[in-house]
PDB file of C-alpha atoms in Angstrom:
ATOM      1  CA  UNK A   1     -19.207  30.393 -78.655  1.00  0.00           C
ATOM      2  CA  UNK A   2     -17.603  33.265 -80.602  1.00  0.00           C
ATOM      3  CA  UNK A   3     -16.165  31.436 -83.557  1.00  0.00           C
ATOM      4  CA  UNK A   4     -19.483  29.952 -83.990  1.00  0.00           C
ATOM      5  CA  UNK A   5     -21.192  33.382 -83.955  1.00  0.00           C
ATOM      6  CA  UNK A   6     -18.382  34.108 -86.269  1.00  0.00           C
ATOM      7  CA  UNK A   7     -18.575  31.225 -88.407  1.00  0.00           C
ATOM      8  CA  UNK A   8     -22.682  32.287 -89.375  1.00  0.00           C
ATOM      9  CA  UNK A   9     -21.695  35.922 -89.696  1.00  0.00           C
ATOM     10  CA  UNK A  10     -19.046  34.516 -92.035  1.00  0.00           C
ATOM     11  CA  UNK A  11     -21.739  32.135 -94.253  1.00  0.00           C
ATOM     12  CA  UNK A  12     -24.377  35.418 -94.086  1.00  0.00           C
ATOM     13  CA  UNK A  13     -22.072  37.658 -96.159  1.00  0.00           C
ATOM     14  CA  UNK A  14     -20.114  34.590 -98.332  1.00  0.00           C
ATOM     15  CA  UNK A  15     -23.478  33.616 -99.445  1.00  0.00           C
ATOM     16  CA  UNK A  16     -24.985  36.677-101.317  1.00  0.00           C
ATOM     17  CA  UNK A  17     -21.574  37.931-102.119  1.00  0.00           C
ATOM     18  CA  UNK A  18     -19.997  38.459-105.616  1.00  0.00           C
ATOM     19  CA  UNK A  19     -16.844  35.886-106.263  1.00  0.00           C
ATOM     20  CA  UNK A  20     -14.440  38.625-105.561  1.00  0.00           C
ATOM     21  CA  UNK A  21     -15.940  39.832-101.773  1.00  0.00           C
ATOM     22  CA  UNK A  22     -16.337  35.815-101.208  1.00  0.00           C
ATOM     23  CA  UNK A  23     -13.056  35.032-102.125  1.00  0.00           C
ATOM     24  CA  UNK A  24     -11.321  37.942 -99.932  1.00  0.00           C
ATOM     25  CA  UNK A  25     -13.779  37.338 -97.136  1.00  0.00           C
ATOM     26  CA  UNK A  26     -12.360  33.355 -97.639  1.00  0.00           C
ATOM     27  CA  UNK A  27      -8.670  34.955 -97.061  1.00  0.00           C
ATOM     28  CA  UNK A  28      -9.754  37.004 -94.323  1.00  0.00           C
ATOM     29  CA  UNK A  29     -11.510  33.812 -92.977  1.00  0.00           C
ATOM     30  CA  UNK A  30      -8.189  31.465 -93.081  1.00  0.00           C
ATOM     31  CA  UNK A  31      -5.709  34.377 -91.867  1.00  0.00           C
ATOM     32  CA  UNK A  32      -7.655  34.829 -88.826  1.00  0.00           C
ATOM     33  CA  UNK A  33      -7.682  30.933 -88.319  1.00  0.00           C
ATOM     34  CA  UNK A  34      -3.848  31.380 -88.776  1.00  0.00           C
ATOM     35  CA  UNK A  35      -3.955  34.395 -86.082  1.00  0.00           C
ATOM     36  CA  UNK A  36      -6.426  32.164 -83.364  1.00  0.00           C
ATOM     37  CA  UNK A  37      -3.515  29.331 -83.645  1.00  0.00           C
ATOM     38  CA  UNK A  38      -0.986  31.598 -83.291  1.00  0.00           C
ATOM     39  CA  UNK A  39      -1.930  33.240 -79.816  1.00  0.00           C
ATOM     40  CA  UNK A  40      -3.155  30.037 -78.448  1.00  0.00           C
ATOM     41  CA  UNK A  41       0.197  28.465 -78.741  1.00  0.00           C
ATOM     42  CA  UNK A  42       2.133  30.371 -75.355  1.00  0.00           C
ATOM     43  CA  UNK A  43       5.346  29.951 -77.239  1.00  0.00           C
ATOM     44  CA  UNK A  44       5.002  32.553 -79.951  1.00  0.00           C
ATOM     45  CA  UNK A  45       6.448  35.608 -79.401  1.00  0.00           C
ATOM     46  CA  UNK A  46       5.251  39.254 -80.379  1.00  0.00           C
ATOM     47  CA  UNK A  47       7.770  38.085 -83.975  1.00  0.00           C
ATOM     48  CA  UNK A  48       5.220  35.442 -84.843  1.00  0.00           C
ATOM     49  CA  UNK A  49       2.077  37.941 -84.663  1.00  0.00           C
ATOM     50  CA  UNK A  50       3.958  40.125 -87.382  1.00  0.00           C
ATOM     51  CA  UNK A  51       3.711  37.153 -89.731  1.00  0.00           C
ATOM     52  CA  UNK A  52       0.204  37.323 -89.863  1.00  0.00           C
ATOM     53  CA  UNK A  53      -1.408  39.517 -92.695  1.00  0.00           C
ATOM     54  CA  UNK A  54      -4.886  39.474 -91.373  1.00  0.00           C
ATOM     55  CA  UNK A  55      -5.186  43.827 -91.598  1.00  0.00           C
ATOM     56  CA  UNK A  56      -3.857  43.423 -95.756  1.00  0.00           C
ATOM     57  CA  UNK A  57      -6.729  41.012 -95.878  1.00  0.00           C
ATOM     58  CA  UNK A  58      -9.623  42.824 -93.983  1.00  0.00           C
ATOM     59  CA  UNK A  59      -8.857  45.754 -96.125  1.00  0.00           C
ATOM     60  CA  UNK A  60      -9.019  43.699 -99.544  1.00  0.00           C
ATOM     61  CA  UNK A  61     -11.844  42.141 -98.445  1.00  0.00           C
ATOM     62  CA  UNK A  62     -13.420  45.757 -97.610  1.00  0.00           C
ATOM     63  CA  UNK A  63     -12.767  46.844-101.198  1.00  0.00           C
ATOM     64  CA  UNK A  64     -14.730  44.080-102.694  1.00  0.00           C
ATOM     65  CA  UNK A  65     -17.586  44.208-100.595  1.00  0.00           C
ATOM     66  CA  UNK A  66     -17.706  47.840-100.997  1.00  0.00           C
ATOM     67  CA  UNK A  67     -17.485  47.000-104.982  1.00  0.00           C
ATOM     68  CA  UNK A  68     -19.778  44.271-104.799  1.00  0.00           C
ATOM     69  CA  UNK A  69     -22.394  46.797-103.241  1.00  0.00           C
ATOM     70  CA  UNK A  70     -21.507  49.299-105.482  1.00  0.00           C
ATOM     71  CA  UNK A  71     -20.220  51.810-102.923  1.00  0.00           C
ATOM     72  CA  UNK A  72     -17.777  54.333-104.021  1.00  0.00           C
ATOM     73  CA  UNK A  73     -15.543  56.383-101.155  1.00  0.00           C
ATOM     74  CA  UNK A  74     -15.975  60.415-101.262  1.00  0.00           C
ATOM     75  CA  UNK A  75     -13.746  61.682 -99.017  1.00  0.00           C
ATOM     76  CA  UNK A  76     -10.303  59.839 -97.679  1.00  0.00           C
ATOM     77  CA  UNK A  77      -9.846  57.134 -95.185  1.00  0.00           C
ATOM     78  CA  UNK A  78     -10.235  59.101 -91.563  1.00  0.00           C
TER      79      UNK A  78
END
């Protein structure tokens, strides 16, 4: 039931989104795919979650979103 509530959140912001939030929020979208398999399978190890670049992602798809809705950051990250 989650990944389906994920998968519409996921179509709700691709849709209206410039090509640059969709195509970060599409990286975003595979690398957690990538993470799900990943801790499913009981034979990875804490070494195989490190391969996983799902936080780069989130935060590139953060900047494009925040550029696609013309928000600019004031103050620093906190």
């Amino acid at each position: 039931m989650n990944e389906d509530k994920r998968s519409v959140l996921f179509g709700t912001f691709v849709l209206p989104a410039d090509e640059s939030a969709a195509a970060a929020a599409h990286t975003v979208n595979q690398r957690a795919w990538n993470l799900l398999t990943r801790v499913r399978d009981a034979s990875n190890g804490l070494h195989a979650m490190r391969a996983v670049t799902l936080v780069q992602a989130l935060n590139t798809l953060h900047e494009a979103a925040r550029k696609d809705l013309a928000i600019t950051r004031t103050g620093p990250l906190g």
